[in-house]
Short mmCIF file of C-alpha atoms and ligand atoms in Angstrom, two decimals:
data_model
loop_
_atom_site.label_atom_id
_atom_site.label_comp_id
_atom_site.label_asym_id
_atom_site.label_seq_id
_atom_site.Cartn_x
_atom_site.Cartn_y
_atom_site.Cartn_z
CA MET A 16 158.74 80.61 85.03
CA ALA A 17 155.26 79.74 86.44
CA ALA A 18 152.40 82.08 85.24
CA THR A 19 151.19 84.39 87.98
CA GLN A 20 147.67 83.54 89.12
CA PRO A 21 145.19 86.44 88.75
CA ALA A 22 144.31 88.02 92.07
CA ARG A 23 141.13 86.38 93.59
CA PRO A 24 138.13 88.80 93.50
CA ILE A 25 136.30 90.04 96.61
CA ALA A 26 132.72 88.69 96.75
CA VAL A 27 129.89 90.90 97.87
CA ILE A 28 126.90 88.93 98.84
CA GLY A 29 123.62 90.83 98.24
CA ALA A 30 123.04 93.66 95.75
CA GLY A 31 120.68 95.99 97.69
CA PHE A 32 121.86 99.40 98.57
CA SER A 33 124.54 98.05 100.88
CA GLY A 34 126.11 95.49 98.45
CA THR A 35 125.87 97.88 95.55
CA MET A 36 127.62 100.53 97.26
CA ALA A 37 130.22 98.24 98.77
CA ALA A 38 130.90 96.93 95.20
CA ILE A 39 131.17 100.48 93.77
CA GLN A 40 133.40 101.77 96.47
CA LEU A 41 135.57 98.50 96.24
CA LEU A 42 136.02 99.09 92.48
CA ALA A 43 137.11 102.67 93.19
CA THR A 44 139.54 101.73 95.88
CA LEU A 45 141.03 98.27 95.06
CA PRO A 46 144.01 97.98 92.67
CA ARG A 47 142.91 97.47 89.03
CA ASP A 48 143.89 93.87 88.86
CA ARG A 49 141.35 92.93 91.69
CA ALA A 50 137.76 92.16 90.63
CA VAL A 51 134.56 92.31 92.58
CA LEU A 52 132.04 89.54 92.35
CA LEU A 53 128.53 90.97 93.17
CA CYS A 54 126.15 88.23 93.97
CA GLU A 55 122.36 88.68 94.00
CA ARG A 56 119.68 86.10 94.38
CA GLY A 57 116.73 88.29 93.60
CA GLY A 58 117.66 88.75 89.88
CA ARG A 59 117.61 92.62 90.06
CA PHE A 60 120.90 94.34 90.95
CA GLY A 61 120.91 97.62 92.78
CA ARG A 62 117.40 97.54 94.11
CA GLY A 63 117.10 95.23 97.26
CA LEU A 64 114.01 95.11 99.39
CA ALA A 65 113.58 98.84 99.65
CA TYR A 66 114.03 100.16 96.06
CA GLY A 67 112.52 97.31 94.00
CA THR A 68 109.02 98.56 94.29
CA GLY A 69 107.13 99.90 91.34
CA ALA A 70 104.37 101.55 93.37
CA SER A 71 104.35 105.32 93.11
CA ALA A 72 102.78 105.50 96.59
CA HIS A 73 105.99 104.02 98.01
CA LEU A 74 108.05 107.11 98.55
CA LEU A 75 111.42 107.45 100.21
CA ASN A 76 111.30 108.03 103.89
CA LEU A 77 114.12 110.68 103.57
CA ARG A 78 114.14 113.80 101.69
CA ALA A 79 116.08 113.63 98.30
CA GLY A 80 118.67 115.98 99.80
CA ASN A 81 119.74 113.21 102.17
CA MET A 82 119.88 110.26 99.66
CA SER A 83 123.06 110.84 97.81
CA ALA A 84 124.83 107.44 97.43
CA PHE A 85 128.15 109.00 98.11
CA PRO A 86 129.42 110.62 101.29
CA ASP A 87 131.67 113.06 99.60
CA ARG A 88 128.93 114.25 96.98
CA PRO A 89 125.92 115.23 99.14
CA ARG A 90 123.97 116.69 96.17
CA HIS A 91 124.52 113.70 93.92
CA PHE A 92 121.02 112.22 94.04
CA GLU A 93 119.36 115.68 93.99
CA ASP A 94 121.35 116.51 90.81
CA TRP A 95 120.37 113.18 89.20
CA LEU A 96 116.82 113.91 90.00
CA ALA A 97 117.00 117.40 88.46
CA ALA A 98 118.57 116.15 85.37
CA LEU A 99 115.73 113.64 84.65
CA ALA A 100 114.00 114.57 81.46
CA GLU A 101 110.64 113.44 82.77
CA GLY A 102 110.64 115.67 85.83
CA PRO A 103 107.65 115.68 88.01
CA ALA A 104 105.93 112.92 85.94
CA GLU A 105 108.21 110.50 87.73
CA GLY A 106 106.08 110.85 90.82
CA VAL A 107 108.55 113.10 92.80
CA ARG A 108 106.57 114.92 95.48
CA ALA A 109 107.45 118.47 96.60
CA THR A 110 106.10 119.11 100.07
CA PRO A 111 106.69 121.92 102.75
CA ALA A 112 108.77 119.34 104.47
CA GLY A 113 110.96 118.69 101.47
CA THR A 114 111.21 116.70 98.17
CA PHE A 115 110.40 112.95 98.44
CA ALA A 116 111.06 110.65 95.41
CA PRO A 117 109.45 107.30 94.71
CA ARG A 118 111.59 104.38 95.99
CA GLY A 119 111.44 102.74 92.56
CA LEU A 120 113.03 105.84 91.05
CA TYR A 121 115.79 105.68 93.67
CA GLY A 122 116.38 102.04 92.50
CA ARG A 123 116.81 103.39 89.03
CA TYR A 124 119.43 105.78 90.27
CA LEU A 125 121.27 102.85 91.90
CA THR A 126 121.06 100.64 88.83
CA GLU A 127 122.53 103.46 86.74
CA LEU A 128 125.35 103.84 89.17
CA LEU A 129 126.06 100.16 88.93
CA THR A 130 125.92 100.11 85.06
CA ASP A 131 128.23 103.07 85.14
CA ALA A 132 130.62 101.12 87.44
CA VAL A 133 130.50 98.07 85.07
CA THR A 134 131.25 99.99 81.98
CA ARG A 135 133.43 102.83 83.31
CA ASP A 136 137.09 101.84 82.60
CA GLY A 137 136.48 99.16 79.97
CA LEU A 138 137.95 96.58 82.13
CA PRO A 139 135.70 93.80 83.26
CA ARG A 140 136.29 94.21 86.91
CA LEU A 141 132.79 93.89 88.17
CA HIS A 142 131.19 90.54 87.67
CA LEU A 143 127.55 90.10 88.41
CA LEU A 144 126.46 86.65 89.70
CA ASN A 145 122.69 86.10 89.52
CA ASP A 146 122.42 83.22 92.02
CA THR A 147 121.94 82.53 95.71
CA VAL A 148 125.19 82.19 97.59
CA SER A 149 124.73 79.05 99.70
CA ASP A 150 128.15 78.64 101.24
CA LEU A 151 131.52 80.23 101.82
CA ALA A 152 133.94 77.33 102.72
CA PRO A 153 137.28 78.73 104.07
CA ASP A 154 140.56 77.72 102.19
CA PRO A 155 144.01 79.00 102.86
CA GLU A 156 143.63 82.03 100.50
CA GLY A 157 140.15 82.98 101.30
CA PHE A 158 136.89 81.16 100.48
CA ARG A 159 135.36 78.74 97.94
CA LEU A 160 132.08 80.48 97.28
CA ARG A 161 129.26 78.14 96.29
CA THR A 162 125.88 78.87 94.89
CA GLU A 163 122.52 77.09 94.82
CA GLY A 164 122.94 76.92 91.02
CA GLY A 165 126.05 74.86 91.46
CA GLN A 166 128.71 77.45 90.73
CA THR A 167 132.02 77.67 92.70
CA HIS A 168 134.27 80.64 92.88
CA ALA A 169 137.58 80.99 94.54
CA VAL A 170 137.50 84.58 96.35
CA ALA A 171 140.03 86.39 98.58
CA GLY A 172 137.31 87.54 100.95
CA ALA A 173 133.68 88.39 101.19
CA VAL A 174 131.29 91.10 102.33
CA LEU A 175 127.97 89.98 103.67
CA ALA A 176 125.45 92.57 102.59
CA MET A 177 122.29 90.48 102.88
CA GLY A 178 119.98 93.12 104.58
CA ASN A 179 117.56 92.51 107.33
CA LEU A 180 116.98 88.83 108.16
CA GLY A 181 113.37 87.88 107.75
CA ALA A 182 111.45 87.86 111.11
CA ALA A 183 111.44 84.41 112.77
CA GLY A 184 108.04 83.38 111.67
CA GLU A 185 105.81 84.28 114.61
CA PRO A 186 102.92 84.03 114.90
CA ARG A 187 102.87 80.68 113.22
CA SER A 188 99.92 80.41 110.85
CA ARG A 189 99.39 78.97 107.39
CA HIS A 190 97.65 82.30 106.58
CA ARG A 191 100.82 84.23 107.32
CA LEU A 192 102.01 86.27 104.27
CA ASP A 193 105.22 88.07 103.48
CA PRO A 194 104.35 91.75 102.81
CA TRP A 195 107.39 91.91 100.42
CA GLN A 196 105.55 89.63 98.00
CA PRO A 197 103.07 91.95 96.45
CA GLU A 198 101.96 89.33 93.93
CA ARG A 199 100.51 87.22 96.82
CA LEU A 200 98.83 90.27 98.33
CA GLY A 201 96.97 90.73 94.89
CA ARG A 202 95.46 87.21 95.32
CA LEU A 203 93.51 88.04 98.64
CA HIS A 204 89.80 88.24 98.73
CA PRO A 205 89.17 91.90 98.23
CA HIS A 206 86.83 92.38 101.26
CA LEU A 207 87.68 90.04 104.02
CA PRO A 208 89.82 91.50 106.89
CA VAL A 209 93.50 91.15 107.11
CA LEU A 210 95.76 91.74 110.17
CA ILE A 211 99.24 93.55 109.99
CA VAL A 212 101.56 92.85 112.81
CA GLY A 213 103.61 95.90 113.34
CA THR A 214 102.68 99.58 113.10
CA GLY A 215 105.79 101.08 111.70
CA LEU A 216 107.14 102.07 108.20
CA THR A 217 106.62 98.55 106.83
CA MET A 218 102.98 98.67 107.93
CA VAL A 219 102.62 102.11 106.01
CA ASP A 220 104.03 100.44 102.99
CA THR A 221 101.90 97.32 103.33
CA VAL A 222 98.73 99.32 103.66
CA ALA A 223 99.75 101.15 100.30
CA THR A 224 100.46 98.04 98.62
CA LEU A 225 97.21 96.26 99.63
CA ARG A 226 95.18 99.25 98.35
CA ASP A 227 97.31 99.36 95.18
CA HIS A 228 96.41 95.77 94.55
CA GLY A 229 92.67 96.46 94.78
CA PHE A 230 92.14 95.26 98.41
CA ALA A 231 89.10 97.19 99.70
CA GLY A 232 88.51 95.37 102.96
CA PRO A 233 89.25 96.22 106.56
CA ILE A 234 92.83 96.32 107.76
CA VAL A 235 93.84 96.00 111.38
CA ALA A 236 97.34 96.87 112.51
CA VAL A 237 98.71 96.01 115.93
CA SER A 238 101.95 96.38 117.85
CA ARG A 239 103.07 96.20 121.34
CA ARG A 240 102.60 100.04 121.82
CA GLY A 241 100.54 100.83 118.79
CA LEU A 242 102.65 103.75 117.78
CA LEU A 243 102.57 105.21 114.26
CA PRO A 244 105.74 106.76 112.68
CA SER A 245 105.94 110.46 112.81
CA ALA A 246 105.99 112.45 109.59
CA HIS A 247 108.64 114.73 108.36
CA ALA A 248 108.01 118.45 108.78
CA ALA A 249 109.90 121.51 107.89
CA ALA A 250 112.42 121.85 110.68
CA ALA A 251 115.35 124.24 111.14
CA PRO A 252 118.65 122.57 112.13
CA TRP A 253 119.62 122.25 115.79
CA PRO A 254 123.24 121.97 116.95
CA ILE A 255 124.62 118.56 118.14
CA PRO A 256 123.98 118.50 121.89
CA ALA A 257 127.15 118.49 123.96
CA LEU A 258 126.67 115.61 126.15
CA SER A 259 128.70 114.85 129.26
CA ALA A 260 129.82 111.53 130.72
CA ALA A 261 127.21 111.91 133.34
CA ASP A 262 124.59 112.36 130.62
CA VAL A 263 125.31 108.97 129.06
CA ALA A 264 126.02 107.04 132.36
CA THR A 265 122.57 105.65 132.44
CA LEU A 266 119.43 105.62 130.17
CA PRO A 267 117.25 107.69 132.43
CA ALA A 268 120.01 110.32 132.58
CA LEU A 269 120.31 110.28 128.82
CA LEU A 270 116.50 110.50 128.44
CA ARG A 271 116.31 113.48 130.77
CA ARG A 272 119.13 115.20 128.88
CA VAL A 273 117.42 114.66 125.62
CA ARG A 274 114.09 115.89 126.82
CA ARG A 275 115.82 119.11 128.14
CA GLU A 276 117.26 119.55 124.67
CA VAL A 277 113.83 119.08 123.08
CA ALA A 278 112.31 121.60 125.56
CA ALA A 279 115.01 124.11 124.46
CA ALA A 280 114.37 123.44 120.82
CA GLU A 281 110.67 123.78 121.41
CA ALA A 282 111.29 127.09 123.21
CA ALA A 283 113.26 128.28 120.29
CA GLY A 284 110.46 127.48 117.81
CA ILE A 285 112.51 124.51 116.21
CA GLY A 286 110.74 121.45 117.63
CA TRP A 287 111.76 117.86 118.50
CA ARG A 288 112.67 116.82 114.97
CA GLY A 289 115.67 119.28 114.94
CA VAL A 290 116.96 117.54 118.02
CA ILE A 291 116.52 113.96 116.87
CA ASP A 292 118.24 114.89 113.58
CA ALA A 293 121.04 116.62 115.32
CA LEU A 294 121.67 113.45 117.49
CA ARG A 295 122.10 111.42 114.40
CA PRO A 296 125.87 111.81 114.01
CA VAL A 297 126.54 110.82 117.66
CA THR A 298 123.83 108.12 118.10
CA ASP A 299 126.33 105.30 117.44
CA THR A 300 128.78 106.66 119.95
CA LEU A 301 125.85 107.07 122.45
CA TRP A 302 124.71 103.48 121.82
CA ARG A 303 128.28 102.12 122.36
CA SER A 304 128.93 104.25 125.48
CA LEU A 305 125.81 103.02 127.23
CA PRO A 306 126.58 100.11 129.65
CA PRO A 307 125.13 96.84 128.30
CA ALA A 308 122.42 96.74 130.90
CA GLU A 309 121.29 100.18 129.81
CA ARG A 310 121.28 99.22 126.21
CA ALA A 311 119.02 96.14 127.08
CA ARG A 312 116.75 98.49 128.95
CA PHE A 313 116.54 100.77 125.86
CA LEU A 314 115.63 97.73 123.70
CA ARG A 315 112.93 96.65 126.22
CA HIS A 316 111.28 99.97 126.86
CA LEU A 317 112.37 102.84 124.78
CA ARG A 318 113.06 101.52 121.31
CA PRO A 319 109.39 101.80 119.93
CA PHE A 320 109.31 105.50 120.96
CA TRP A 321 112.83 106.16 119.46
CA ASP A 322 111.93 104.39 116.30
CA VAL A 323 108.75 106.46 115.56
CA HIS A 324 110.57 109.65 116.11
CA ARG A 325 113.73 108.69 114.39
CA HIS A 326 112.47 106.82 111.38
CA ARG A 327 109.74 109.19 109.91
CA THR A 328 107.51 108.95 106.79
CA ALA A 329 107.21 111.24 103.89
CA PRO A 330 104.17 113.52 104.57
CA PRO A 331 102.01 112.08 101.61
CA ALA A 332 102.47 108.63 103.18
CA ALA A 333 101.43 109.84 106.62
CA GLU A 334 98.33 111.61 105.01
CA MET A 335 97.33 108.40 103.30
CA ILE A 336 97.41 106.58 106.63
CA ALA A 337 95.38 109.31 108.27
CA ARG A 338 92.77 109.21 105.57
CA GLU A 339 92.59 105.35 106.06
CA ILE A 340 92.15 105.72 109.79
CA ALA A 341 89.55 108.50 109.44
CA ALA A 342 87.45 106.47 106.79
CA GLY A 343 87.57 103.38 109.00
CA GLY A 344 89.53 101.25 106.56
CA LEU A 345 92.46 100.91 108.90
CA SER A 346 92.41 100.54 112.64
CA VAL A 347 95.66 100.78 114.56
CA GLY A 348 96.05 99.55 118.22
CA ALA A 349 98.34 98.39 120.93
CA ALA A 350 97.79 94.82 121.64
CA ARG A 351 99.59 91.45 122.27
CA ILE A 352 98.72 88.39 120.14
CA LEU A 353 97.79 85.61 122.54
CA SER A 354 96.99 82.91 120.07
CA VAL A 355 96.39 82.13 116.52
CA VAL A 356 94.14 79.11 115.49
CA ASP A 357 94.08 78.21 111.88
CA ALA A 358 90.89 77.39 110.00
CA PRO A 359 90.82 76.40 106.34
CA ALA A 360 89.93 79.88 105.08
CA HIS A 361 90.90 82.09 107.96
CA ALA A 362 92.97 82.48 111.15
CA ALA A 363 91.22 83.09 114.41
CA VAL A 364 93.51 85.58 116.26
CA THR A 365 92.98 86.21 120.04
CA LEU A 366 94.41 89.58 120.94
CA ARG A 367 94.73 91.35 124.44
CA PRO A 368 94.62 95.22 123.78
CA ARG A 369 97.18 96.91 125.99
CA GLY A 370 95.91 97.68 129.47
CA ALA A 371 92.61 95.87 128.96
CA GLY A 372 91.53 92.79 130.82
CA GLU A 373 89.35 91.49 128.06
CA THR A 374 90.53 89.67 125.01
CA LEU A 375 89.46 90.27 121.48
CA ARG A 376 88.98 87.73 118.72
CA LEU A 377 89.55 88.60 115.07
CA ASP A 378 88.93 86.27 112.06
CA VAL A 379 91.32 87.35 109.36
CA GLN A 380 91.96 85.94 105.97
CA ALA A 381 95.86 86.87 106.19
CA ILE A 382 98.39 87.82 108.78
CA LEU A 383 101.08 90.21 107.33
CA ASP A 384 104.31 90.37 109.34
CA ALA A 385 105.58 93.95 109.28
CA THR A 386 107.70 93.60 112.47
CA GLY A 387 111.10 93.96 110.57
CA ILE A 388 114.15 92.67 112.31
CA GLY A 389 114.83 88.93 112.48
CA ARG A 390 117.39 87.34 114.94
CA VAL A 391 120.48 85.64 113.73
CA GLY A 392 120.15 82.90 116.24
CA GLU A 393 116.67 81.97 114.78
CA THR A 394 117.66 82.44 111.08
CA GLU A 395 116.62 79.83 108.52
CA ASP A 396 118.97 81.45 105.97
CA PRO A 397 121.12 78.48 104.74
CA LEU A 398 124.41 80.68 104.24
CA LEU A 399 124.23 82.16 107.65
CA ARG A 400 123.40 78.83 109.17
CA ARG A 401 126.58 77.34 107.58
CA LEU A 402 128.63 80.16 108.61
CA ILE A 403 127.37 79.83 112.20
CA ALA A 404 128.04 76.07 112.24
CA ARG A 405 131.51 76.70 111.07
CA GLY A 406 132.10 79.26 113.84
CA LEU A 407 132.72 82.04 111.37
CA VAL A 408 129.89 84.28 112.57
CA ARG A 409 127.87 84.60 115.72
CA PRO A 410 124.95 86.73 116.73
CA GLY A 411 125.71 90.38 117.65
CA PRO A 412 124.95 92.03 120.97
CA PHE A 413 121.43 91.18 122.31
CA GLY A 414 121.09 88.65 119.39
CA ILE A 415 120.58 91.34 116.96
CA GLY A 416 122.48 91.10 113.70
CA LEU A 417 126.01 89.67 113.40
CA ASP A 418 128.88 90.37 115.84
CA ALA A 419 131.60 92.47 114.23
CA GLY A 420 134.61 94.64 115.17
CA PRO A 421 134.83 98.38 114.52
CA ASP A 422 136.49 97.52 111.14
CA TYR A 423 133.28 95.73 109.95
CA ARG A 424 135.14 92.37 110.26
CA VAL A 425 132.77 89.66 111.17
CA LEU A 426 133.44 87.95 114.56
CA GLY A 427 132.90 84.21 114.96
CA THR A 428 133.55 81.74 117.73
CA ARG A 429 137.02 81.08 116.03
CA PRO A 430 139.36 83.28 114.06
CA GLY A 431 138.23 83.18 110.43
CA PRO A 432 139.32 84.41 107.03
CA ARG A 433 138.42 87.85 105.61
CA LEU A 434 134.76 88.32 106.15
CA TRP A 435 133.13 91.66 106.60
CA THR A 436 129.58 92.96 106.92
CA LEU A 437 127.61 96.27 106.49
CA GLY A 438 124.10 97.59 106.60
CA PRO A 439 121.26 96.18 108.62
CA LEU A 440 123.23 93.18 109.81
CA LEU A 441 125.39 95.41 111.98
CA ARG A 442 122.24 96.57 114.01
CA GLY A 443 123.42 95.24 117.36
CA VAL A 444 126.91 96.70 116.95
CA LEU A 445 126.16 99.96 115.42
CA TRP A 446 122.84 101.55 116.12
CA GLU A 447 122.61 103.67 112.95
CA CYS A 448 123.20 101.23 110.10
CA LEU A 449 119.87 101.06 108.41
CA ALA A 450 119.47 104.15 106.21
CA VAL A 451 121.38 105.40 103.22
CA PRO A 452 123.25 108.26 104.98
CA ASP A 453 124.80 105.59 107.31
CA ILE A 454 125.36 102.85 104.81
CA ARG A 455 126.96 105.10 102.24
CA ASN A 456 129.70 106.05 104.93
CA GLU A 457 130.15 102.38 105.95
CA ALA A 458 130.66 101.35 102.22
CA ALA A 459 133.32 103.92 101.77
CA ASP A 460 135.09 103.08 105.02
CA LEU A 461 134.79 99.36 104.37
CA ALA A 462 136.34 99.69 100.92
CA GLY A 463 139.46 101.33 102.51
CA ILE A 464 139.71 98.69 105.15
CA VAL A 465 139.48 95.84 102.72
CA ALA A 466 141.97 97.42 100.24
CA ALA A 467 144.49 98.03 103.18
CA GLU A 468 144.02 94.37 104.43
CA LEU A 469 144.72 92.93 100.96
CA ASP A 470 147.74 95.16 100.58
CA ARG A 471 149.15 93.94 103.90
CA ALA A 472 148.44 90.33 103.00
CA GLU A 473 150.29 90.84 99.60
CA ALA A 474 153.24 92.58 101.29
CA ALA A 475 153.73 89.80 103.83
C1 LIG B 11 110.66 99.27 102.73
C2 LIG B 11 111.81 100.06 103.06
C3 LIG B 11 111.93 101.37 102.83
C4 LIG B 11 113.05 102.08 103.11
N1 LIG B 11 113.18 103.26 102.79
C5 LIG B 11 114.33 104.02 103.07
C6 LIG B 11 114.55 105.39 102.71
O1 LIG B 11 113.63 105.90 102.13
N2 LIG B 11 115.67 105.95 103.00
C7 LIG B 11 116.69 105.26 103.63
O2 LIG B 11 117.75 105.96 103.90
N3 LIG B 11 116.58 104.04 103.96
C8 LIG B 11 115.44 103.33 103.75
N4 LIG B 11 115.24 102.06 104.11
C9 LIG B 11 116.44 101.42 104.88
C10 LIG B 11 117.12 100.33 103.99
O3 LIG B 11 117.31 99.34 104.93
C11 LIG B 11 118.46 100.83 103.40
O4 LIG B 11 118.24 102.05 102.74
C12 LIG B 11 119.02 99.83 102.45
O5 LIG B 11 118.12 99.67 101.33
C13 LIG B 11 119.34 98.45 102.99
O6 LIG B 11 119.89 97.67 101.92
P1 LIG B 11 120.62 96.41 102.03
O7 LIG B 11 121.39 96.13 100.77
O8 LIG B 11 121.41 96.31 103.36
O9 LIG B 11 119.55 95.34 102.24
P2 LIG B 11 118.43 94.74 101.18
O10 LIG B 11 117.77 95.80 100.46
O11 LIG B 11 117.55 93.82 101.93
O12 LIG B 11 119.27 93.91 100.15
C14 LIG B 11 119.80 92.64 100.45
C15 LIG B 11 119.96 91.87 99.24
O13 LIG B 11 120.69 90.65 99.50
C16 LIG B 11 120.20 89.61 98.69
N5 LIG B 11 120.65 88.43 99.32
C17 LIG B 11 120.41 87.99 100.53
N6 LIG B 11 120.93 86.78 100.74
C18 LIG B 11 121.57 86.40 99.65
C19 LIG B 11 122.31 85.26 99.28
N7 LIG B 11 122.61 84.24 100.06
N8 LIG B 11 122.80 85.21 98.05
C20 LIG B 11 122.63 86.25 97.11
N9 LIG B 11 121.89 87.39 97.41
C21 LIG B 11 121.37 87.43 98.77
C22 LIG B 11 118.78 89.86 98.69
O14 LIG B 11 118.07 89.41 97.59
C23 LIG B 11 118.63 91.38 98.65
O15 LIG B 11 118.52 91.98 97.35
C24 LIG B 11 114.17 101.40 103.84
C25 LIG B 11 114.04 100.00 104.14
C26 LIG B 11 112.89 99.33 103.73
C27 LIG B 11 112.74 97.93 104.08
#
């Protein structure tokens, strides 16, 4: 009798929050003979871009009460924090708007969850692969997964949890720096000006990182609208607005409806934050129910306004930015970059401030890209480029993220093997897929979908 082959594992590519939680939920849901191969190129599992920072000024953008890793255990992170022996010494900040923990501490929470998952039932079901996945080549039973380090693994399917794609590299300049490489920021001249492109949450972080690394010079931050993220404030809950079909037929109708709701909340002494938070459970449905032309209009005109209200900072971070602006260390403006000319030691940047006829020239030693979202069609990521070339993935709606079905299954130009995605790569399909409260739900849902699919395949 031929020996039965062990079941192929499911690969999860990327071990930030999305991949870590996908792996943990898969382990809890898949049969015990099915392993999970969690692959991470950055060497640190359970941290990703957001929670790998060691800077205590980098606080979570959400209150601790919203940061549980599990949808069915809402107090899990708060309880973990409360049980920490070190308590407030860990940099946890209690504010009138709620408790905000350092992001590095949240990374520790995730790595502990992962360690727990590796060791829980004594079975070696979670394998950590510390390498860059460079290819997924389909075969009749799934994929041959290949890594830059030369490893090959036969897997039954894969979950792409690779986070936000880096922005496409505009503006081109040899003085362009990645704000996520703090060691390079530490090598800047301490007094010569720098330019940050983008004025959102990444800009807030970048200012903190620069100051943390001893940079004392002027910082200029620009974006199309020059809007700064709002800060969290104490806000009573507001009920989910009951929206009619007419309310969601066009963007202006939806905007009018939301403004009416905000006026009602203001009149009740609750404020706009309650309304934006109340919309959260229905934002995805709203996004999908808007006609494509209206969604495109939203991206062109409203998105910066939505983002600064929806993605808010912890109050201490907002206070740091206000202090910087008041002291003249940081100036924030609305402007378009017209050109960048590189000189050996600086970049000459020509800007047109919004609404001005005149242009402005800035000589800066570095340009830091804090714009956030890159486009799949322009990606230089070798794995995604191979998957696109094979027709296994394609750009999502409006070129943002990957195209996928409601079951997280990635859609390509031809039917492909079992390939799923979650997290920021779903941004064009789902609108709310960036933050922990959304991703933890996706991870739990996805695990059930993957388990059911493998069950069906085995029964066939
Ligand atoms: C600075 C910052 C702060 C944030 N703060 C909050 C917050 O306070 N609260 C909140 O709810 N949300 C926050 N977010 C939102 C955040 O997007 C999510 O919480 C979550 O961290 C996204 O995780 P991810 O795993 O999808 O992506 P990432 O964290 O980017 O992880 C992706 C991982 O995939 C790895 N990878 C990529 N390609 C490969 C490959 N080919 N092979 C192997 N590994 C690969 C990368 O090395 C990386 O570790 C923040 C985001 C950022 C950027």
